[in-house]
mmCIF file of C-alpha atoms in Angstrom:
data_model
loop_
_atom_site.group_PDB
_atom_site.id
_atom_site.type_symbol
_atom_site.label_atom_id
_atom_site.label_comp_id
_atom_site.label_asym_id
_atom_site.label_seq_id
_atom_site.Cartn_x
_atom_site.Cartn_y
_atom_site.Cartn_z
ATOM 1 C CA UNK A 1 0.000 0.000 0.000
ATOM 2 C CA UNK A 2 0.795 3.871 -0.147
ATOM 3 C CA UNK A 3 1.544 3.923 3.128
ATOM 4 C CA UNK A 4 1.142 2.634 6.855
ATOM 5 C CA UNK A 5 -2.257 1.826 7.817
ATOM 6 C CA UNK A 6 -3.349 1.192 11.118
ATOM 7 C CA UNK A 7 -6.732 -0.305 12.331
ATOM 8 C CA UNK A 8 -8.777 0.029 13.892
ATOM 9 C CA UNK A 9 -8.190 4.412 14.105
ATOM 10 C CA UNK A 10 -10.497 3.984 18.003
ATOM 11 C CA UNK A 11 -11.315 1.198 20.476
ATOM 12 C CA UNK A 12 -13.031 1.627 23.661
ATOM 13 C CA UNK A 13 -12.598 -1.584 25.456
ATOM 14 C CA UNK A 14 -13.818 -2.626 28.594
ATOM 15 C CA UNK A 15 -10.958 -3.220 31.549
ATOM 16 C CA UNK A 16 -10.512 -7.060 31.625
ATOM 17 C CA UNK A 17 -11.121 -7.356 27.879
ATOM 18 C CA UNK A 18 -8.356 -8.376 25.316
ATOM 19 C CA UNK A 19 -7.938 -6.311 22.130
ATOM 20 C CA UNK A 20 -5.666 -6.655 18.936
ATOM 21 C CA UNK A 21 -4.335 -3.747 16.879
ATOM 22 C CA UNK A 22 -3.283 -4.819 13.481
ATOM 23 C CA UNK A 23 -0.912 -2.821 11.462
ATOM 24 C CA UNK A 24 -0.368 -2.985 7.433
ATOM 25 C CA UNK A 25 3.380 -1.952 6.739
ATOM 26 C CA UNK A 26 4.544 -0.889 3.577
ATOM 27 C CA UNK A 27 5.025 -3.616 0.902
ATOM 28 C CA UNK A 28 8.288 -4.964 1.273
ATOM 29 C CA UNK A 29 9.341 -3.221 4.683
ATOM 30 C CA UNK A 30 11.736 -4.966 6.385
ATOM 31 C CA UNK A 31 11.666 -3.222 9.648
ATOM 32 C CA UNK A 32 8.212 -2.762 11.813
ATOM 33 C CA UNK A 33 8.264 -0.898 15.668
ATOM 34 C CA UNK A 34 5.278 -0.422 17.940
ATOM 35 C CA UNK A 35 5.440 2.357 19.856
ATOM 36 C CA UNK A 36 2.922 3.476 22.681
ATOM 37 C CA UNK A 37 1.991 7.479 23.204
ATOM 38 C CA UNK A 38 0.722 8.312 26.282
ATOM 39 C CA UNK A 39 -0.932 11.601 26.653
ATOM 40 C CA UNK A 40 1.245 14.441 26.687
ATOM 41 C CA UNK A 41 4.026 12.171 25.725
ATOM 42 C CA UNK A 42 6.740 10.889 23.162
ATOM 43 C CA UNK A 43 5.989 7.727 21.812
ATOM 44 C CA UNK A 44 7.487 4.979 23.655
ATOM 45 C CA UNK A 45 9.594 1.862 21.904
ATOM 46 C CA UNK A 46 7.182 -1.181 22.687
ATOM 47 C CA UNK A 47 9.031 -3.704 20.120
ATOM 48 C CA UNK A 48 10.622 -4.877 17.031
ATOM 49 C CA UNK A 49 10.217 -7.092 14.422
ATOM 50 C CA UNK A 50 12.841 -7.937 11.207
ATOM 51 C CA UNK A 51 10.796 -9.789 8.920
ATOM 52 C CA UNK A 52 8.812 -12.039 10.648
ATOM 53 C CA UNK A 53 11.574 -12.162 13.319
ATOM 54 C CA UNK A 54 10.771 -10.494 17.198
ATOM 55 C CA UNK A 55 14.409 -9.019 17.901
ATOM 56 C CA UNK A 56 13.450 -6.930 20.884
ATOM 57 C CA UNK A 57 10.518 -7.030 22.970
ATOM 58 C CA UNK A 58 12.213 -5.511 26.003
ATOM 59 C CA UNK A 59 9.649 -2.507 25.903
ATOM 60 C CA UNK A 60 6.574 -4.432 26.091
ATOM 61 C CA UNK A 61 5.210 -2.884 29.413
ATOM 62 C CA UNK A 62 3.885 -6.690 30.944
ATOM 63 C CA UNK A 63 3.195 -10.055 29.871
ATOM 64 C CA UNK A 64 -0.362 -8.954 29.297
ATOM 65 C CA UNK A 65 1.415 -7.684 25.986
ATOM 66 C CA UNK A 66 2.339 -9.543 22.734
ATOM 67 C CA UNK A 67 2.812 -8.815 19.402
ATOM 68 C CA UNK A 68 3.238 -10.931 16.407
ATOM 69 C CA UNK A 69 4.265 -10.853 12.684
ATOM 70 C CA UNK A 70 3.720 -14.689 11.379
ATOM 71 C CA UNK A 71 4.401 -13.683 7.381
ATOM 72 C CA UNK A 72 6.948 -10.871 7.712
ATOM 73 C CA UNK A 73 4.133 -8.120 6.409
ATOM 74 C CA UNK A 74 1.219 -7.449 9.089
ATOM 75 C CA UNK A 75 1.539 -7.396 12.472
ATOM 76 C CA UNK A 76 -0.708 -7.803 15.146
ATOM 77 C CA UNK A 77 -0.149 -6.137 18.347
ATOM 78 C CA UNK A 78 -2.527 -7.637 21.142
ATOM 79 C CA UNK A 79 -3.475 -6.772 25.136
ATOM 80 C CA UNK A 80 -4.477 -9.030 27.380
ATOM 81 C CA UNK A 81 -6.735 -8.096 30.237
ATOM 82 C CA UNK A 82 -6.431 -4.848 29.418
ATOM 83 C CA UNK A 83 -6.025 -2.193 32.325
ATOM 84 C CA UNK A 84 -6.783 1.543 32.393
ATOM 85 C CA UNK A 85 -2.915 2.512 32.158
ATOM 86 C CA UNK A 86 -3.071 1.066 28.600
ATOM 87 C CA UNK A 87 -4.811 3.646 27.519
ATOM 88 C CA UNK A 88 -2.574 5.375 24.798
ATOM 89 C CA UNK A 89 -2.021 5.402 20.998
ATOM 90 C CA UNK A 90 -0.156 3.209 19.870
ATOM 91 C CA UNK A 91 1.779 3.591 16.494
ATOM 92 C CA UNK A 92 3.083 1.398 14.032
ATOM 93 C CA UNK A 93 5.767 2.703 11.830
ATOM 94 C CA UNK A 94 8.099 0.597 9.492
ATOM 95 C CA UNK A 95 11.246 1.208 7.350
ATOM 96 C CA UNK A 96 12.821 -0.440 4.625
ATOM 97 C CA UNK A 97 16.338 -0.970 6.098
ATOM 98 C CA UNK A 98 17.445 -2.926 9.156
ATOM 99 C CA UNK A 99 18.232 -1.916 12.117
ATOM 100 C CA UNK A 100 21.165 -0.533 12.423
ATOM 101 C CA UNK A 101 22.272 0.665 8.941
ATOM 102 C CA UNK A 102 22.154 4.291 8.655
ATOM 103 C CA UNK A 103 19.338 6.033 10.410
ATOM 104 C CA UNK A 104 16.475 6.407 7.801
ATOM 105 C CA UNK A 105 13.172 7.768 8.023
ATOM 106 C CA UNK A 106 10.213 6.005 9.214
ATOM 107 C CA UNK A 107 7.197 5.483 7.771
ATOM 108 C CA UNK A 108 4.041 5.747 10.306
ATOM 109 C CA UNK A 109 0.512 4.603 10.698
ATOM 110 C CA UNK A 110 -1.764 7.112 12.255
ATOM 111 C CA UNK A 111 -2.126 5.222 15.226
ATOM 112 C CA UNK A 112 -5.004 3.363 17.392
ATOM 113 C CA UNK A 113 -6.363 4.834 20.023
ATOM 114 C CA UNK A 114 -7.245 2.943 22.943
ATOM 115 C CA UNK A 115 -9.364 3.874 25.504
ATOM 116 C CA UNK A 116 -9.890 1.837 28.728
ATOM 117 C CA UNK A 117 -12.988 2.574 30.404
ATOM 118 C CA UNK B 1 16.607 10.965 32.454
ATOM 119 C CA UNK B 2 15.192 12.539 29.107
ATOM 120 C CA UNK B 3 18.023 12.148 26.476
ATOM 121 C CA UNK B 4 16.009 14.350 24.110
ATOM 122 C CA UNK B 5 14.816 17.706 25.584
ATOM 123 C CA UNK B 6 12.632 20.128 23.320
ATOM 124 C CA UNK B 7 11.439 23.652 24.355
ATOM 125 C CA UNK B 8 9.361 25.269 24.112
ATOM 126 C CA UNK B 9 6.241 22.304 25.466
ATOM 127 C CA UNK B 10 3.788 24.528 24.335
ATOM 128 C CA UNK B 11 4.164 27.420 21.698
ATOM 129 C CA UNK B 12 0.824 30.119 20.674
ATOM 130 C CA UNK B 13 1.232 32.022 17.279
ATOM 131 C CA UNK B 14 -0.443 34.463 15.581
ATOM 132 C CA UNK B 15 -0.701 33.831 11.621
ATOM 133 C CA UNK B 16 2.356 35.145 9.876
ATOM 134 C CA UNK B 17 4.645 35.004 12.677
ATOM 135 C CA UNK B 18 8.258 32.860 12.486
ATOM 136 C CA UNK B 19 8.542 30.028 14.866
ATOM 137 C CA UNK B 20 11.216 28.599 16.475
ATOM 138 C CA UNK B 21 10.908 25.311 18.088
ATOM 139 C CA UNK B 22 14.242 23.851 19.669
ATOM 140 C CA UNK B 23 15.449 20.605 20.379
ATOM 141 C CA UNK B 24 18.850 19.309 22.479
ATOM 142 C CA UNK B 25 19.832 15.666 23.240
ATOM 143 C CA UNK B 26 22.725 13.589 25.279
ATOM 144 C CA UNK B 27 23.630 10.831 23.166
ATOM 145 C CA UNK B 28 25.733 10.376 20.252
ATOM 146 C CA UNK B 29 24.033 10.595 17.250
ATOM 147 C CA UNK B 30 23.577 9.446 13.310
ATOM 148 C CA UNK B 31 20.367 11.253 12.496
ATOM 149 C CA UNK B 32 17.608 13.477 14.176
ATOM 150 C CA UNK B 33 13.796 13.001 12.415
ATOM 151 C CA UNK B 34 11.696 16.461 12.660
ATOM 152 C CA UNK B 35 8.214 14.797 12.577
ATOM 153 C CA UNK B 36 4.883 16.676 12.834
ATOM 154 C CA UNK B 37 1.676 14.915 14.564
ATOM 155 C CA UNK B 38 -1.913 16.139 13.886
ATOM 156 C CA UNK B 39 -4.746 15.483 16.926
ATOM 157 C CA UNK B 40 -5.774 11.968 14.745
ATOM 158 C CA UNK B 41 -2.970 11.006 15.942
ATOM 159 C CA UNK B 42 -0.450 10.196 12.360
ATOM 160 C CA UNK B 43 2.785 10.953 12.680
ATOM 161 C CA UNK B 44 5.094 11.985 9.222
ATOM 162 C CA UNK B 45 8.681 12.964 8.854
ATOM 163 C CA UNK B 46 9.049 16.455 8.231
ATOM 164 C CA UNK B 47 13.141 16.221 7.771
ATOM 165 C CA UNK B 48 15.930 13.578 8.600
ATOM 166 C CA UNK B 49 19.336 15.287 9.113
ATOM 167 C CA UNK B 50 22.967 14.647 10.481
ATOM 168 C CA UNK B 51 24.432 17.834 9.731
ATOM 169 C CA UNK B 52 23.763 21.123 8.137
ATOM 170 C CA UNK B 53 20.209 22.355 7.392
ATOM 171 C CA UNK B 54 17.234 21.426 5.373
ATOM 172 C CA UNK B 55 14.800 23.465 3.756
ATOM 173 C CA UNK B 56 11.367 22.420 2.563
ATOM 174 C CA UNK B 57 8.842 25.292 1.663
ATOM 175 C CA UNK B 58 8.282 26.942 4.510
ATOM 176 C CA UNK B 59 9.869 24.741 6.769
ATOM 177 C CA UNK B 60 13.885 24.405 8.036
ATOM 178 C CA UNK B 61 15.690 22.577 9.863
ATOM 179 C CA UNK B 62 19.142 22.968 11.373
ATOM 180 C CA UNK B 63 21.484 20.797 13.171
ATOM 181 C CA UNK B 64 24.845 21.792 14.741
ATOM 182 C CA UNK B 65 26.277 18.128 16.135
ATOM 183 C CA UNK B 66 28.681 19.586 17.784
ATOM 184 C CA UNK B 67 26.496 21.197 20.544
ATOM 185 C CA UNK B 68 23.986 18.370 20.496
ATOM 186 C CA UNK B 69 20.962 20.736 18.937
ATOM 187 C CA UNK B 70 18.667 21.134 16.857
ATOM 188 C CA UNK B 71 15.908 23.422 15.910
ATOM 189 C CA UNK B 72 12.845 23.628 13.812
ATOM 190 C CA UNK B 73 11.681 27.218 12.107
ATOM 191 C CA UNK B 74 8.501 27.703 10.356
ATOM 192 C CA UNK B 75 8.371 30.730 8.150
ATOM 193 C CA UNK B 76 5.096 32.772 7.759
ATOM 194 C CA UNK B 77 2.844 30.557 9.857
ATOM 195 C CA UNK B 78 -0.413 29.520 9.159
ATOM 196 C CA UNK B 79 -3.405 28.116 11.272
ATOM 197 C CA UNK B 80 -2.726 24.518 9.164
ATOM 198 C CA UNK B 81 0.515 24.513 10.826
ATOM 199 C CA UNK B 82 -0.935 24.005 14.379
ATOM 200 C CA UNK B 83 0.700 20.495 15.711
ATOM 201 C CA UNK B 84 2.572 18.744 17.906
ATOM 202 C CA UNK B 85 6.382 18.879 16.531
ATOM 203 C CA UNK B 86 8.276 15.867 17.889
ATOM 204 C CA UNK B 87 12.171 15.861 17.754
ATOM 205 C CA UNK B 88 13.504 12.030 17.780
ATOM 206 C CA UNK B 89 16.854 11.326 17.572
ATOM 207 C CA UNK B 90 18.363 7.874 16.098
ATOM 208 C CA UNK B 91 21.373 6.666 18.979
ATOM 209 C CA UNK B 92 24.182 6.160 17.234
ATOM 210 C CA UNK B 93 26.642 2.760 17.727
ATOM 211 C CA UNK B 94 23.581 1.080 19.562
ATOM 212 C CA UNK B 95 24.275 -2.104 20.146
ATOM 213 C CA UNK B 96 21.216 -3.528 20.757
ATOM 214 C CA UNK B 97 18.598 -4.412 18.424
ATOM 215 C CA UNK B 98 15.801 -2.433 18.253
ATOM 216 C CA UNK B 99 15.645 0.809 16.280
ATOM 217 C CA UNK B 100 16.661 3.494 19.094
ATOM 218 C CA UNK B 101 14.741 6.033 17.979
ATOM 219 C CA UNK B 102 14.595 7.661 21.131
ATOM 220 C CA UNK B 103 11.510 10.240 20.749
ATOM 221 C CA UNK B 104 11.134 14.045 22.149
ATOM 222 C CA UNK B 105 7.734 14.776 24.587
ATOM 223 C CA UNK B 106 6.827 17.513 21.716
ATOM 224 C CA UNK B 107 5.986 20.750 21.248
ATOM 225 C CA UNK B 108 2.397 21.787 21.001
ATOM 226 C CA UNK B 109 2.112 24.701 18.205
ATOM 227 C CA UNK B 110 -1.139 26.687 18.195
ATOM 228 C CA UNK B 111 -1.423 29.127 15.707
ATOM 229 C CA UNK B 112 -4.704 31.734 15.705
ATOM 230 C CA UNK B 113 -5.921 33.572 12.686
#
């Protein structure tokens, strides 16, 4: 596609109810980061996937957190049990180099926001 | 300990007036993103740089390594320009896996007709 999409764009969810955020990379993206934006805040590194490959979780807040990318294209980024403090956006973005080439610029999704009521 | 600092957090313009929104970090770098973030939420790179300045319409960027800054101008401002303006920085010699892009709070620009 054109560009990142992210779906769905709102979810209320009910605390104690699981959700799953999908997002649809570019075609042929190699790289793919969650990030989490609290209110008022930077987005925060949540995790990283090469491919299909998970090479750093480490900023997935709790266990109640998991993210997956079976086919090395969409991702799925899903919450367990889900708690008010997980209310946020959370943003997909992907790239078309690896990590750790040179630095080049991301291409985001507009984000889901979550609301836990 | 916030590695990227920008200033001001919250910036009111009238239309037409130049705006200067700054950003300084504490790590070594290889690039610094300028991105711009509407209230939907979507996030898009205004400018990546690792030296110099960028230009792009009405929009520039600078970036003096040196002294670990950065700063965003906006020519002629418009109401359409009212965003948040996020500074993110990409660590350089990380040695870990994940991207690094270690993000800015943002600056909230408001600007009134």
């Amino acid at each position: 596609g054109a560009g990142v999409s992210q779906s769905p764009r709102y979810k209320v969810a009910k605390r104690g109810q699981d959700v799953a955020l999908r997002c649809d990379p570019i075609s042929g993206h190699v790289s793919l980061f969650w990030y989490q934006q609290a209110l008022g805040q930077g987005p925060e590194f949540l995790t990283y996937f090469q491919n299909e490959a998970q090479l750093d979780k480490s900023g997935l807040p709790s266990d109640r957190f998991f993210a997956e990318r079976p086919e090395g294209s969409v991702s799925t980024l899903k919450i367990q049990r889900t708690q008010q403090e997980d209310s946020a956006v959370y943003l997909c973005a992907s790239s078309s180099r690896r990590v750790g080439t040179r630095g080049d610029g991301y291409t985001f999704g507009s984000g889901t926001r979550l609301t836990v009521v | 300990k916030n590695e990227v600092e920008q200033s001001p957090q919250n910036l009111t313009a009238q239309e037409g007036e130049f705006i200067t929104i700054n950003c300084s970090y504490s790590v070594g770098i290889s690039a610094l993103h300028w991105l711009q973030q509407h209230p939907g939420g979507g996030i898009v790179s205004l400018f990546m740089l690792s030296s110099g300045k960028k230009k792009h319409g009405r929009l520039i960027a600078t970036i003096n390594i040196q002294e670990k800054h950065s700063s965003l101008h906006i020519t002629a401002s418009h109401p359409r320009d009212s965003a948040v303006y996020i500074c993110a920085v990409w660590e350089r010699d990380y040695g870990g896996s994940q991207g690094n892009l270690i993000f800015g709070k943002g600056t909230k620009l408001s600007v009134k007709p």
